[in-house]
Amino acid sequence: MREVAVVIGMLAGFGVNTYAQNGAPNVAGEVQLQLGTKNNQTVFHVGEVITLQLAYSLAAGSHNTYVISNRSYDRSGRLDIESYHVEPSNGWDDPLKLYFQSFRGFFGGGLFSMSKLTVQPVIVSRDLNEWVRFQLPGTYRVSVTSTRVQPADHAFSSTPLEVRSNQISLRIIPATREWQENALHDAVLTLDNPSTGFQTVQLQDAVDRRQQAVAILRYLGTPGAAVAMADRLKDESTQFQFMLGLAATPAKDTALEHMRQLLHDPTYPVSDIFIQTFPLIALPPDVVSSRPDQQSQLEEKFQQELLQTLATKKGTALAVSAYTLLNGAGTSQRQFPADDRRELTTQLAKMFDSLSINEQVGLLDYRWDNLDKEIMLPLVPKIAQRYSDYPNLRETRAYQANQVSA
């Protein structure tokens, strides 16, 4: 049996957390974990979304009190609360293995809360595809080890409870061209118009429909899905998921060619994540030991290529691309030559209102020293007078908008 090792570092130089197989004992089986699939589906195409449902509950007659975490994400890109065990050990791989080898460290963590575990099951849904990519048809047996539950008197401790699920069987069948094209069509239609689409899958609301569409594109593995993900790297709400999808796509040649076209497209806004995704696709899989260094070198190479084509960008595409260049230089602690810095600042000052609130905050809070200040100063009074009394000043957009003026 082969297991997917989930190892996530907080930052380069810090230790890593390896919770699975090191937890406290499950006292007399008081905590139960029942593994199943959404709608009890057991047959899936290669590349189809496999949504597991993990039912956590307290066994009747238990004498101890436990709490369960509602964590659903990690900022690094992969949640480490569950580990997945698959038999046999061949016919599948870890789709994000190269992604995690491409950087020296990751910011982990995220918001979550704890609630009391009872005999009524708490259902947690997870897409198996994020950890396991089935490449060959066949029958596979899957189980889960979880550290989501802890004794109530040791909540937030470094010794979580280890719970092992039952084992289920999944049958993976070949993906036909017709099935792949229908899946791609439905996903793109839903992302472009959330009120329609999903002719074959009926979901409850627009949010679920959109999340399902993102998952379909991310795991489908076809050239068409790679193109659709690259096109949508400009969307802040989905770009991180699609960066992970492109890092794992088997259609790397198609993805790389299309991203080069987008880099030179006058109307396409090239974001930070776009530049970061490029090397994840371009680096061959046999580059392992020096991968983080080569990742950084390729990012700088693509930034220089963007700088050379910047004059052809128009409107919002020009503003976002200029911000990406300036932000990339600041992140890598590089300074542009004076002429380039003046030109970038001129474009950003002209198109400041075209930037997203996040980009405006980032430019003023963190990249001021990379700007030509003489060009930016006339813009400062205008920005400072933009304060607005939003209905809810604690709402994220209100806070960020007023942070810009502050």
mmCIF file of N, CA and C in Angstrom, residues 53-114:
data_model
loop_
_atom_site.group_PDB
_atom_site.id
_atom_site.type_symbol
_atom_site.label_atom_id
_atom_site.label_comp_id
_atom_site.label_asym_id
_atom_site.label_seq_id
_atom_site.Cartn_x
_atom_site.Cartn_y
_atom_site.Cartn_z
ATOM 1 N N GLN A 53 -17.027 11.816 1.161
ATOM 2 C CA GLN A 53 -17.747 12.346 2.314
ATOM 3 C C GLN A 53 -17.280 11.608 3.557
ATOM 4 N N LEU A 54 -16.745 12.370 4.495
ATOM 5 C CA LEU A 54 -16.210 11.829 5.737
ATOM 6 C C LEU A 54 -17.193 12.158 6.854
ATOM 7 N N ALA A 55 -17.758 11.125 7.455
ATOM 8 C CA ALA A 55 -18.757 11.301 8.519
ATOM 9 C C ALA A 55 -18.102 11.015 9.866
ATOM 10 N N TYR A 56 -17.917 12.074 10.655
ATOM 11 C CA TYR A 56 -17.314 11.961 11.981
ATOM 12 C C TYR A 56 -18.429 11.917 13.023
ATOM 13 N N SER A 57 -18.316 11.011 13.966
ATOM 14 C CA SER A 57 -19.345 10.938 15.010
ATOM 15 C C SER A 57 -18.751 10.344 16.277
ATOM 16 N N LEU A 58 -19.476 10.536 17.361
ATOM 17 C CA LEU A 58 -19.096 9.985 18.663
ATOM 18 C C LEU A 58 -19.885 8.697 18.884
ATOM 19 N N ALA A 59 -19.203 7.650 19.243
ATOM 20 C CA ALA A 59 -19.882 6.376 19.481
ATOM 21 C C ALA A 59 -20.812 6.488 20.688
ATOM 22 N N ALA A 60 -21.953 5.810 20.602
ATOM 23 C CA ALA A 60 -22.902 5.815 21.718
ATOM 24 C C ALA A 60 -22.234 5.259 22.976
ATOM 25 N N GLY A 61 -22.510 5.900 24.105
ATOM 26 C CA GLY A 61 -21.952 5.445 25.371
ATOM 27 C C GLY A 61 -20.536 5.913 25.646
ATOM 28 N N SER A 62 -20.008 6.809 24.809
ATOM 29 C CA SER A 62 -18.650 7.317 25.024
ATOM 30 C C SER A 62 -18.581 8.119 26.311
ATOM 31 N N HIS A 63 -17.454 8.016 27.010
ATOM 32 C CA HIS A 63 -17.299 8.685 28.300
ATOM 33 C C HIS A 63 -16.495 9.981 28.208
ATOM 34 N N ASN A 64 -15.844 10.194 27.076
ATOM 35 C CA ASN A 64 -15.001 11.372 26.930
ATOM 36 C C ASN A 64 -15.636 12.388 25.971
ATOM 37 N N THR A 65 -15.155 13.614 26.029
ATOM 38 C CA THR A 65 -15.683 14.688 25.191
ATOM 39 C C THR A 65 -14.626 15.062 24.152
ATOM 40 N N TYR A 66 -15.094 15.229 22.901
ATOM 41 C CA TYR A 66 -14.188 15.544 21.805
ATOM 42 C C TYR A 66 -14.705 16.750 21.017
ATOM 43 N N VAL A 67 -13.782 17.435 20.376
ATOM 44 C CA VAL A 67 -14.136 18.552 19.502
ATOM 45 C C VAL A 67 -13.583 18.270 18.114
ATOM 46 N N ILE A 68 -14.255 18.835 17.107
ATOM 47 C CA ILE A 68 -13.860 18.621 15.717
ATOM 48 C C ILE A 68 -13.605 19.955 15.032
ATOM 49 N N SER A 69 -12.561 20.014 14.231
ATOM 50 C CA SER A 69 -12.202 21.226 13.493
ATOM 51 C C SER A 69 -13.003 21.302 12.198
ATOM 52 N N ASN A 70 -13.396 22.524 11.832
ATOM 53 C CA ASN A 70 -14.122 22.712 10.572
ATOM 54 C C ASN A 70 -13.198 23.213 9.455
ATOM 55 N N ARG A 71 -11.887 23.051 9.621
ATOM 56 C CA ARG A 71 -10.937 23.533 8.612
ATOM 57 C C ARG A 71 -11.255 22.939 7.251
ATOM 58 N N SER A 72 -11.267 23.785 6.229
ATOM 59 C CA SER A 72 -11.582 23.318 4.887
ATOM 60 C C SER A 72 -10.512 23.710 3.865
ATOM 61 N N TYR A 73 -9.475 24.443 4.302
ATOM 62 C CA TYR A 73 -8.440 24.872 3.361
ATOM 63 C C TYR A 73 -7.153 25.156 4.110
ATOM 64 N N ASP A 74 -6.069 25.280 3.373
ATOM 65 C CA ASP A 74 -4.795 25.726 3.920
ATOM 66 C C ASP A 74 -4.180 26.667 2.892
ATOM 67 N N ARG A 75 -3.570 27.726 3.345
ATOM 68 C CA ARG A 75 -3.054 28.728 2.419
ATOM 69 C C ARG A 75 -1.939 28.204 1.520
ATOM 70 N N SER A 76 -1.319 27.100 1.909
ATOM 71 C CA SER A 76 -0.261 26.528 1.084
ATOM 72 C C SER A 76 -0.819 25.872 -0.167
ATOM 73 N N GLY A 77 -2.101 25.500 -0.138
ATOM 74 C CA GLY A 77 -2.700 24.827 -1.273
ATOM 75 C C GLY A 77 -3.190 23.437 -0.972
ATOM 76 N N ARG A 78 -2.862 22.904 0.195
ATOM 77 C CA ARG A 78 -3.303 21.558 0.539
ATOM 78 C C ARG A 78 -3.492 21.438 2.043
ATOM 79 N N LEU A 79 -4.658 20.946 2.428
ATOM 80 C CA LEU A 79 -4.984 20.761 3.835
ATOM 81 C C LEU A 79 -4.384 19.447 4.327
ATOM 82 N N ASP A 80 -3.724 19.493 5.480
ATOM 83 C CA ASP A 80 -2.990 18.321 5.965
ATOM 84 C C ASP A 80 -3.694 17.572 7.087
ATOM 85 N N ILE A 81 -4.972 17.850 7.314
ATOM 86 C CA ILE A 81 -5.687 17.184 8.407
ATOM 87 C C ILE A 81 -5.979 15.721 8.068
ATOM 88 N N GLU A 82 -6.222 15.424 6.798
ATOM 89 C CA GLU A 82 -6.472 14.047 6.385
ATOM 90 C C GLU A 82 -5.347 13.524 5.502
ATOM 91 N N SER A 83 -5.062 12.242 5.626
ATOM 92 C CA SER A 83 -4.143 11.548 4.730
ATOM 93 C C SER A 83 -4.915 10.433 4.037
ATOM 94 N N TYR A 84 -4.552 10.158 2.786
ATOM 95 C CA TYR A 84 -5.320 9.224 1.966
ATOM 96 C C TYR A 84 -4.464 8.021 1.605
ATOM 97 N N HIS A 85 -5.018 6.829 1.764
ATOM 98 C CA HIS A 85 -4.299 5.585 1.536
ATOM 99 C C HIS A 85 -4.967 4.839 0.391
ATOM 100 N N VAL A 86 -4.176 4.464 -0.609
ATOM 101 C CA VAL A 86 -4.731 3.868 -1.823
ATOM 102 C C VAL A 86 -4.029 2.544 -2.130
ATOM 103 N N GLU A 87 -4.815 1.525 -2.432
ATOM 104 C CA GLU A 87 -4.315 0.239 -2.892
ATOM 105 C C GLU A 87 -4.958 -0.086 -4.238
ATOM 106 N N PRO A 88 -4.212 -0.627 -5.202
ATOM 107 C CA PRO A 88 -2.775 -0.903 -5.173
ATOM 108 C C PRO A 88 -1.950 0.376 -5.273
ATOM 109 N N SER A 89 -0.632 0.235 -5.252
ATOM 110 C CA SER A 89 0.251 1.400 -5.199
ATOM 111 C C SER A 89 0.582 1.953 -6.583
ATOM 112 N N ASN A 90 0.138 1.313 -7.637
ATOM 113 C CA ASN A 90 0.411 1.803 -8.982
ATOM 114 C C ASN A 90 -0.892 2.247 -9.645
ATOM 115 N N GLY A 91 -0.758 2.944 -10.771
ATOM 116 C CA GLY A 91 -1.931 3.410 -11.501
ATOM 117 C C GLY A 91 -2.396 4.790 -11.098
ATOM 118 N N TRP A 92 -1.693 5.437 -10.158
ATOM 119 C CA TRP A 92 -2.074 6.765 -9.699
ATOM 120 C C TRP A 92 -0.834 7.495 -9.209
ATOM 121 N N ASP A 93 -0.932 8.798 -9.058
ATOM 122 C CA ASP A 93 0.184 9.573 -8.522
ATOM 123 C C ASP A 93 -0.343 10.754 -7.728
ATOM 124 N N ASP A 94 0.581 11.521 -7.144
ATOM 125 C CA ASP A 94 0.248 12.743 -6.414
ATOM 126 C C ASP A 94 0.338 13.903 -7.399
ATOM 127 N N PRO A 95 -0.773 14.533 -7.770
ATOM 128 C CA PRO A 95 -0.745 15.568 -8.816
ATOM 129 C C PRO A 95 0.018 16.828 -8.432
ATOM 130 N N LEU A 96 0.184 17.078 -7.137
ATOM 131 C CA LEU A 96 0.838 18.317 -6.700
ATOM 132 C C LEU A 96 2.258 18.092 -6.190
ATOM 133 N N LYS A 97 2.805 16.936 -6.441
ATOM 134 C CA LYS A 97 4.157 16.639 -5.956
ATOM 135 C C LYS A 97 5.163 17.668 -6.463
ATOM 136 N N LEU A 98 5.155 17.944 -7.770
ATOM 137 C CA LEU A 98 6.110 18.903 -8.331
ATOM 138 C C LEU A 98 5.837 20.324 -7.851
ATOM 139 N N TYR A 99 4.584 20.664 -7.635
ATOM 140 C CA TYR A 99 4.257 21.998 -7.115
ATOM 141 C C TYR A 99 4.928 22.229 -5.768
ATOM 142 N N PHE A 100 4.834 21.248 -4.875
ATOM 143 C CA PHE A 100 5.430 21.420 -3.546
ATOM 144 C C PHE A 100 6.954 21.306 -3.570
ATOM 145 N N GLN A 101 7.513 20.792 -4.653
ATOM 146 C CA GLN A 101 8.966 20.751 -4.788
ATOM 147 C C GLN A 101 9.527 22.021 -5.425
ATOM 148 N N SER A 102 8.647 22.902 -5.886
ATOM 149 C CA SER A 102 9.086 24.063 -6.652
ATOM 150 C C SER A 102 9.385 25.290 -5.806
ATOM 151 N N PHE A 103 9.080 25.247 -4.508
ATOM 152 C CA PHE A 103 9.298 26.393 -3.627
ATOM 153 C C PHE A 103 9.996 25.928 -2.353
ATOM 154 N N ARG A 104 10.692 26.844 -1.729
ATOM 155 C CA ARG A 104 11.427 26.487 -0.510
ATOM 156 C C ARG A 104 10.534 26.419 0.723
ATOM 157 N N GLY A 105 9.398 27.042 0.682
ATOM 158 C CA GLY A 105 8.497 27.024 1.831
ATOM 159 C C GLY A 105 7.167 27.632 1.468
ATOM 160 N N PHE A 106 6.198 27.456 2.332
ATOM 161 C CA PHE A 106 4.844 27.929 2.069
ATOM 162 C C PHE A 106 4.265 28.561 3.324
ATOM 163 N N PHE A 107 3.420 29.565 3.131
ATOM 164 C CA PHE A 107 2.589 30.058 4.211
ATOM 165 C C PHE A 107 1.438 29.083 4.385
ATOM 166 N N GLY A 108 1.320 28.515 5.565
ATOM 167 C CA GLY A 108 0.230 27.583 5.832
ATOM 168 C C GLY A 108 -0.797 28.206 6.756
ATOM 169 N N GLY A 109 -1.774 27.399 7.140
ATOM 170 C CA GLY A 109 -2.779 27.842 8.100
ATOM 171 C C GLY A 109 -3.984 28.474 7.442
ATOM 172 N N GLY A 110 -4.876 28.959 8.264
ATOM 173 C CA GLY A 110 -6.114 29.566 7.795
ATOM 174 C C GLY A 110 -7.122 29.622 8.924
ATOM 175 N N LEU A 111 -8.237 30.275 8.686
ATOM 176 C CA LEU A 111 -9.267 30.436 9.709
ATOM 177 C C LEU A 111 -10.055 29.144 9.902
ATOM 178 N N PHE A 112 -10.361 28.822 11.150
ATOM 179 C CA PHE A 112 -11.206 27.670 11.438
ATOM 180 C C PHE A 112 -11.721 27.788 12.870
ATOM 181 N N SER A 113 -12.671 26.934 13.193
ATOM 182 C CA SER A 113 -13.198 26.889 14.558
ATOM 183 C C SER A 113 -13.389 25.436 14.961
ATOM 184 N N MET A 114 -13.670 25.219 16.254
ATOM 185 C CA MET A 114 -13.882 23.873 16.785
ATOM 186 C C MET A 114 -15.295 23.787 17.352
#
